[in-house]
Coordinates of C-alpha atoms and ligand atoms in Angstrom, one line a residue:
M42 CA 5.7 15.1 14.8
T43 CA 7.5 11.3 14.7
T44 CA 10.1 10.9 11.8
V45 CA 10.9 7.3 10.8
Q46 CA 14.0 6.9 8.2
V47 CA 13.9 5.0 5.3
K48 CA 17.9 3.7 5.0
L49 CA 18.8 3.7 1.6
A50 CA 22.2 5.4 1.6
P51 CA 22.1 8.4 -0.8
R52 CA 18.4 7.8 -1.6
S53 CA 17.2 7.7 2.2
Y54 CA 14.2 9.4 3.5
A55 CA 12.1 10.7 6.1
I56 CA 8.4 9.7 7.2
Q57 CA 7.1 12.5 9.1
I58 CA 4.1 11.5 11.2
G59 CA 2.3 14.1 13.0
T60 CA -0.9 16.2 13.3
D61 CA -1.3 19.7 10.4
L62 CA 1.6 18.6 8.5
L63 CA -0.1 19.7 5.4
D64 CA 0.1 23.2 6.8
K65 CA 4.1 22.5 7.3
S66 CA 4.5 20.9 3.7
C67 CA 6.4 23.6 1.7
Q68 CA 9.0 23.9 5.1
L69 CA 9.2 20.0 5.1
L70 CA 10.5 20.0 1.1
S71 CA 12.2 23.2 1.6
E72 CA 14.9 20.8 3.4
L73 CA 15.2 18.8 0.4
D74 CA 16.2 21.7 -1.9
L75 CA 13.7 20.6 -4.0
H76 CA 12.5 23.6 -6.7
G77 CA 10.9 24.5 -9.6
K78 CA 7.2 22.8 -10.4
I79 CA 5.4 20.9 -8.3
L80 CA 2.0 18.7 -9.7
I81 CA -0.2 17.3 -6.9
I82 CA -1.7 14.7 -8.1
S83 CA -4.8 13.6 -6.1
N84 CA -8.5 12.6 -6.7
K85 CA -11.5 14.8 -6.6
K86 CA -12.7 13.8 -3.1
V87 CA -9.2 14.2 -1.2
W88 CA -8.8 17.5 -3.3
H89 CA -12.2 18.6 -2.2
L90 CA -10.8 17.6 1.4
Y91 CA -7.3 18.7 1.5
G92 CA -5.9 20.0 -1.9
R93 CA -6.3 23.4 -1.9
Q94 CA -4.6 24.1 1.6
L95 CA -1.6 21.9 0.1
R96 CA -1.8 23.6 -2.8
D97 CA -2.0 27.2 -1.0
N98 CA 0.9 26.1 1.5
L99 CA 3.6 24.7 -1.1
A100 CA 2.3 28.3 -3.4
K101 CA 4.4 29.9 -1.3
H102 CA 7.8 28.7 -2.5
Y103 CA 7.1 26.5 -5.8
S104 CA 5.1 26.8 -8.9
V105 CA 2.0 24.5 -8.0
F106 CA -0.1 22.3 -10.8
T107 CA -2.9 19.9 -10.3
C108 CA -4.1 16.7 -11.9
L109 CA -7.1 14.8 -10.9
I110 CA -7.5 11.0 -11.3
G111 CA -10.4 8.9 -10.9
D112 CA -11.7 7.4 -7.7
G113 CA -11.3 3.6 -7.5
E114 CA -8.6 0.8 -8.5
R115 CA -10.4 0.9 -12.0
Y116 CA -8.1 4.1 -12.2
K117 CA -4.8 2.4 -11.2
S118 CA -4.6 2.2 -15.2
Y119 CA -2.6 2.9 -18.4
G120 CA -5.1 5.1 -19.4
E121 CA -4.9 7.8 -16.0
L122 CA -0.8 7.1 -16.4
Q123 CA -0.8 8.4 -19.9
K124 CA -3.2 11.4 -18.5
I125 CA -0.8 12.1 -16.0
L126 CA 2.3 11.7 -18.3
R127 CA 0.8 14.1 -21.1
F128 CA -0.1 16.7 -18.7
L129 CA 3.4 16.8 -17.6
I130 CA 5.0 17.0 -21.4
K131 CA 2.3 19.6 -21.5
N132 CA 3.4 21.9 -18.9
K133 CA 7.2 21.1 -19.6
F134 CA 8.0 19.5 -16.3
E135 CA 11.5 18.8 -15.9
R136 CA 13.7 16.3 -14.4
L137 CA 14.5 18.5 -11.5
D138 CA 10.3 19.3 -10.5
T139 CA 8.4 16.8 -8.7
I140 CA 5.0 15.2 -8.2
A141 CA 3.5 15.0 -5.0
A142 CA 1.0 12.1 -4.5
L143 CA -1.9 13.6 -2.0
G144 CA -4.6 10.7 -1.3
G145 CA -4.3 6.9 -0.8
G146 CA -2.9 4.3 -2.1
I147 CA -4.2 4.3 -5.2
V148 CA -3.1 7.8 -6.0
G149 CA 0.2 7.0 -4.6
D150 CA 1.3 4.3 -6.4
L151 CA -0.1 5.5 -10.1
A152 CA 2.0 8.7 -9.2
G153 CA 4.8 7.2 -8.2
F154 CA 5.0 5.1 -11.0
A155 CA 4.5 8.3 -13.5
A156 CA 7.4 9.7 -11.6
A157 CA 9.2 6.5 -11.8
I158 CA 9.2 6.6 -15.5
F159 CA 8.5 10.4 -17.0
L160 CA 12.1 11.5 -18.4
R161 CA 13.3 8.3 -16.7
G162 CA 12.9 10.0 -13.0
I163 CA 11.5 13.3 -11.6
N164 CA 11.4 14.0 -8.1
F165 CA 8.4 12.2 -6.1
V166 CA 7.1 13.1 -2.6
Q167 CA 4.2 11.2 -0.9
I168 CA 1.2 12.8 1.1
P169 CA -0.9 9.7 1.9
T170 CA -4.4 10.5 3.5
T171 CA -5.7 6.9 4.3
L172 CA -4.6 5.0 7.4
L173 CA -3.6 2.3 4.5
A174 CA -1.2 4.3 3.1
Q175 CA 0.2 6.2 6.3
V176 CA 1.2 3.0 7.1
D177 CA 1.8 0.4 4.1
S178 CA 1.6 2.0 0.7
S179 CA 3.6 5.5 1.0
V180 CA 6.4 3.8 1.8
G181 CA 9.1 1.4 0.4
G182 CA 9.3 2.6 -3.1
K183 CA 6.8 -0.4 -4.8
T184 CA 5.1 1.5 -7.3
A185 CA 2.5 0.7 -9.9
I186 CA -0.7 0.2 -12.2
N187 CA -2.9 -2.8 -12.9
D188 CA -3.4 -4.9 -16.0
P189 CA -6.7 -6.2 -16.8
L190 CA -5.2 -9.4 -16.6
G191 CA -4.2 -8.9 -12.6
K192 CA -2.9 -6.4 -9.8
N193 CA 0.7 -4.1 -9.8
L194 CA 1.6 -6.4 -12.9
I195 CA 3.1 -2.9 -14.1
G196 CA 5.1 -0.8 -12.1
A197 CA 8.9 0.2 -10.9
F198 CA 10.5 0.4 -7.1
Y199 CA 11.3 4.0 -7.0
Q200 CA 11.4 5.5 -3.4
P201 CA 9.9 9.0 -2.5
K202 CA 12.0 11.8 -1.1
L203 CA 9.5 12.4 1.2
V204 CA 6.9 11.4 3.1
I205 CA 4.9 13.3 5.2
A206 CA 1.4 11.5 6.9
D207 CA -0.4 13.5 8.6
T208 CA -2.8 12.3 11.0
R209 CA -5.2 14.8 10.8
T210 CA -6.4 13.4 7.2
L211 CA -7.9 9.9 8.9
R212 CA -10.5 11.7 10.6
T213 CA -12.4 12.5 7.4
L214 CA -11.9 8.6 6.6
S215 CA -14.8 6.1 6.7
A216 CA -15.1 3.1 8.9
R217 CA -14.7 0.6 6.2
E218 CA -11.3 2.9 5.0
L219 CA -10.1 2.6 8.8
R220 CA -11.1 -1.4 8.8
C221 CA -8.9 -1.2 5.3
G222 CA -5.5 0.0 7.1
L223 CA -6.4 -2.2 10.0
G224 CA -6.1 -5.2 7.6
E225 CA -2.6 -4.3 6.7
I226 CA -1.5 -3.3 10.6
V227 CA -3.2 -7.0 11.6
K228 CA -0.5 -8.0 8.7
Y229 CA 2.8 -6.5 10.5
G230 CA 1.1 -8.1 13.8
L231 CA 1.0 -11.4 12.2
I232 CA 4.5 -11.2 10.5
A233 CA 6.6 -9.4 13.0
E234 CA 4.6 -7.4 15.7
P235 CA 2.9 -10.0 17.8
K236 CA 2.4 -7.1 20.2
I237 CA 0.4 -5.0 18.0
L238 CA -2.2 -8.2 17.6
A239 CA -2.6 -8.4 21.6
A240 CA -2.9 -4.2 21.6
L241 CA -5.5 -4.2 18.9
A242 CA -7.2 -7.4 20.9
Q243 CA -7.5 -5.4 24.0
K244 CA -8.2 -1.8 22.8
P245 CA -8.5 -0.8 19.3
S246 CA -7.3 2.2 18.8
I247 CA -5.3 3.9 16.1
N248 CA -2.6 6.5 16.7
A249 CA 0.8 8.2 15.5
E250 CA 2.8 5.6 17.4
L251 CA 1.0 2.8 15.9
I252 CA 1.6 4.1 12.7
A253 CA 4.9 5.1 13.6
Q254 CA 5.8 1.1 14.8
C255 CA 4.3 0.2 11.4
C256 CA 6.3 2.4 9.3
R257 CA 9.8 2.0 11.4
R258 CA 8.7 -2.2 10.8
K259 CA 8.6 -1.2 7.1
A260 CA 11.3 0.7 6.9
K261 CA 13.5 -1.8 8.5
I262 CA 12.4 -4.8 5.7
V263 CA 12.9 -2.3 3.0
S264 CA 16.2 -0.8 4.2
A265 CA 17.7 -4.9 4.1
D266 CA 15.9 -6.0 0.8
E267 CA 14.5 -2.8 -1.3
R268 CA 13.9 -5.1 -4.9
E269 CA 12.5 -8.2 -3.0
N270 CA 14.8 -10.7 -3.3
G271 CA 14.2 -12.2 -0.4
L272 CA 13.2 -10.5 3.3
R273 CA 10.7 -8.4 1.8
A274 CA 8.7 -11.0 0.5
I275 CA 7.2 -11.2 4.2
L276 CA 5.5 -7.8 3.4
N277 CA 3.3 -9.7 0.7
F278 CA 1.7 -11.9 3.7
G279 CA -1.9 -12.6 2.5
H280 CA -1.4 -10.9 -0.9
T281 CA -1.3 -14.1 -2.8
I282 CA -4.7 -15.0 -2.2
G283 CA -5.4 -11.6 -1.7
H284 CA -4.8 -9.9 -4.8
A285 CA -6.7 -12.4 -7.0
L286 CA -9.6 -12.1 -4.5
E287 CA -9.3 -8.2 -5.8
T288 CA -9.1 -9.5 -9.1
V289 CA -12.1 -12.0 -9.3
S290 CA -14.4 -9.3 -7.7
R291 CA -13.6 -7.0 -10.3
Y292 CA -12.2 -4.9 -6.7
R293 CA -15.5 -4.6 -4.9
I294 CA -13.4 -6.3 -2.4
S295 CA -11.1 -3.5 -1.4
H296 CA -7.1 -4.4 -1.2
G297 CA -7.2 -4.0 2.7
E298 CA -10.4 -6.2 3.1
A299 CA -8.7 -8.8 0.7
I300 CA -5.5 -9.0 2.1
A301 CA -7.2 -9.9 5.7
L302 CA -9.1 -12.6 3.8
G303 CA -6.2 -13.6 2.0
A304 CA -3.9 -13.8 5.3
L305 CA -6.7 -16.5 6.6
G306 CA -6.1 -18.5 3.9
A307 CA -2.0 -18.4 4.6
L308 CA -2.9 -19.5 8.4
H309 CA -4.9 -21.9 7.0
I310 CA -2.0 -23.7 5.0
S311 CA 0.4 -23.0 7.5
I312 CA -1.7 -24.7 10.3
S313 CA -2.6 -27.7 7.7
R314 CA 1.0 -28.1 7.4
G315 CA 1.5 -28.5 11.3
Y316 CA 3.3 -25.2 11.5
L317 CA 1.2 -23.3 13.5
P318 CA -1.1 -24.2 16.7
V319 CA -4.8 -25.2 15.2
Q320 CA -6.2 -22.7 17.5
T321 CA -4.6 -19.7 15.6
L322 CA -6.9 -19.1 12.9
A323 CA -9.9 -18.6 15.5
Q324 CA -7.7 -16.5 17.7
T325 CA -7.2 -14.4 14.4
Q326 CA -11.2 -14.5 13.1
K327 CA -12.2 -13.2 16.7
L328 CA -9.6 -10.2 16.3
Y329 CA -11.3 -10.0 12.8
L330 CA -14.7 -9.6 14.3
K331 CA -13.8 -7.3 16.9
L332 CA -12.0 -4.8 14.2
G333 CA -14.9 -5.2 11.8
L334 CA -12.4 -6.8 9.2
P335 CA -14.6 -9.7 7.1
T336 CA -14.0 -13.2 7.2
H337 CA -15.5 -14.1 4.7
T338 CA -15.7 -12.8 1.0
G339 CA -19.9 -13.3 1.0
Q340 CA -19.5 -14.7 -2.5
R341 CA -19.5 -17.9 -4.1
L342 CA -15.0 -18.3 -5.1
N343 CA -14.8 -19.8 -8.4
H344 CA -11.4 -21.8 -7.2
D345 CA -10.0 -22.4 -10.4
Q346 CA -10.5 -18.8 -11.3
I347 CA -8.7 -17.8 -8.5
Y348 CA -5.5 -20.3 -8.6
Q349 CA -5.3 -19.3 -11.9
I350 CA -5.4 -15.4 -11.1
M351 CA -2.4 -16.7 -8.6
Q352 CA -0.3 -17.8 -11.1
S353 CA 0.8 -14.6 -12.3
D354 CA 1.9 -13.3 -8.9
K355 CA 5.3 -12.1 -8.7
K356 CA 6.5 -14.4 -6.1
V357 CA 5.8 -17.2 -8.8
A358 CA 9.4 -18.9 -9.0
D359 CA 10.1 -21.3 -11.8
S360 CA 6.5 -21.6 -12.7
R361 CA 6.1 -22.5 -8.9
L362 CA 3.0 -20.4 -7.2
R363 CA 4.8 -19.6 -3.9
M364 CA 3.0 -18.0 -0.6
V365 CA 4.1 -16.5 2.8
L366 CA 3.5 -18.9 5.6
L367 CA 3.9 -18.7 9.0
R368 CA 6.3 -21.0 11.2
A369 CA 5.0 -19.3 14.0
I370 CA 3.4 -15.9 14.9
G371 CA 6.0 -13.9 14.0
K372 CA 8.3 -16.3 12.0
P373 CA 7.2 -15.9 8.1
V374 CA 8.7 -18.2 5.6
L375 CA 8.2 -18.0 1.7
C376 CA 7.3 -21.5 0.2
P377 CA 6.1 -23.0 -2.9
V378 CA 2.2 -24.6 -2.6
E379 CA 0.1 -26.9 -4.0
Y380 CA -3.3 -26.8 -5.5
D381 CA -4.9 -28.8 -3.2
E382 CA -3.9 -26.6 -0.5
V383 CA -5.0 -23.4 -1.9
V384 CA -8.4 -24.9 -3.0
K385 CA -9.0 -26.1 1.1
A386 CA -7.9 -22.3 2.2
L387 CA -10.2 -20.7 -0.5
A388 CA -13.0 -22.9 1.0
I389 CA -12.7 -21.5 4.6
I390 CA -12.7 -17.6 3.2
Ligands
NAD1085 N1 2.8 0.4 -2.8 C1 2.7 -0.6 -1.7 O1 3.7 -0.9 -1.0 C2 1.4 -0.8 -1.3 C3 1.0 -1.1 -0.2 C4 -0.3 -1.2 0.4 C5 -1.2 -1.2 -0.8 N2 -1.0 -0.4 -1.8 C6 -2.3 -0.2 -3.0 O2 -2.7 0.6 -2.5 C7 -4.0 0.5 -3.2 C8 -4.9 0.6 -1.9 O3 -5.1 1.8 -1.2 P1 -6.0 2.6 -0.2 O4 -6.5 1.5 1.1 O5 -5.5 3.6 0.6 O6 -7.0 3.0 -1.1 P2 -7.4 4.4 -2.0 O7 -6.4 5.0 -2.2 O8 -8.6 3.9 -2.9 O9 -8.2 5.1 -0.5 C9 -9.6 4.6 -0.2 C10 -10.6 5.6 -0.6 O10 -10.4 6.7 0.7 C11 -10.7 8.0 0.1 N3 -9.9 9.4 0.6 C12 -8.4 9.0 0.8 N4 -7.8 9.8 1.9 C13 -9.1 10.0 2.2 C14 -9.3 11.1 3.4 N5 -8.2 11.5 4.3 N6 -10.7 11.1 4.0 C15 -12.0 10.7 3.5 N7 -11.6 10.0 2.2 C16 -10.4 10.0 1.5 C17 -10.4 7.9 -1.6 O11 -10.9 8.9 -2.5 C18 -10.6 6.5 -1.8 O12 -12.2 6.4 -2.6 C19 -4.6 -0.5 -3.6 O13 -4.3 -0.4 -4.8 C20 -2.6 -1.3 -3.1 O14 -2.5 -2.3 -4.5 C21 0.3 -0.6 -2.2
LIG1086 O1 5.8 -3.2 0.2 C1 5.8 -4.4 0.0 O2 6.7 -5.0 -0.3 C2 4.3 -5.1 0.0 O3 4.5 -6.2 -0.1 C3 3.6 -4.2 0.8 C4 2.0 -4.6 0.4 O4 1.0 -4.5 1.3 C5 1.4 -4.0 -0.7 O5 0.1 -4.3 -1.3 C6 2.4 -4.4 -2.1 O6 1.8 -3.3 -3.7 C7 2.3 -5.8 -2.9 O7 3.4 -5.5 -3.4 P1 3.1 -6.9 -5.1 O8 4.5 -6.9 -5.4 O9 2.5 -8.1 -4.7 O10 2.3 -5.5 -5.8
ZN1087 ZN1 -0.9 -5.1 0.5

């Protein structure tokens, strides 16, 4: 088992990465001195695969409850949030009780936001079961639900007490879901870890060390800038366009795919400004083709509609749209961008 620490003083926590950790969950939680009730929040698919195993392990020491949410981005919603909060109230959960998110990033974001606001905050544990969740969404404390007007517009920064990333759960992931995780992993490569890009180009293999490498990078950034006052924005590379693509496609384009496409758009703007060599875009597109990531949305895009949606991005400041661009591979920078730059970037995806 590999341990990565997120250093946030009294709110510091560990990311435990390894195989067969679900059966060690009770032991790992006991080190946190959590007691009382635990609510496992998951969805039917994940519950069927891993829920009973986790519940039976936790039942050794805890009173375990379960609440299942719908499967898909449209369930990262006010309605599912209310369902969870009502469950907690009806079952008399208290401040020292715990929510455990068993699933991908959608379960983690929604459950984390419920933990952040119920009784003004109860204990929260992330148990990520997708590659994307293990390398990204379970770490850093960004919790959220979507509004019909845009992605992640409602939420809170709320850190988990522990992350348990059991790599065995990745074995049941579909090829598309594995590719979605690679979308965020390539992001880490472009903003900070060029060696990841070289490794994936040579031999695209997913293993605990690669997951740990991504978690170490995110932990370092979050420890330095938890509430995204500056540095942490680099983790949003590809997301200004990416989130708008998810919204305009009504989530037909998944998050990992949208981020990969958004990254191509950000590379195009970086190249057009003379920050990056022209060949960077073709090199990245070639890597995408090797990894099975999309290089195009596969649909006609309403550029003005996308630009309009981008105006609700959380990096907008003084009404100026801002994107993370690259001055070089591994050298991200947050910049205001202009309409014509965005439209030209959208034209290549
Ligand atoms: N909070 C953050 O920092 C952060 C970071 C990145 C992404 N996100 C959010 O995460 C979401 C995307 O997360 P995701 O890519 O994990 O998608 P997801 O949560 O929708 O999971 C993908 C699919 O895989 C299924 N699944 C989950 N685990 C499985 C397993 N072990 N075996 C088989 N199937 C499994 C799920 O039921 C779902 O159908 C988006 O909403 C995005 O905004 C948040
Ligand atoms: O943790 C961060 O910071 C990130 O930006 C990670 C992203 O991969 C993730 O999709 C995040 O939820 C997007 O942040 P948002 O502030 O644009 O909602
Ligand atoms: Zn993301």
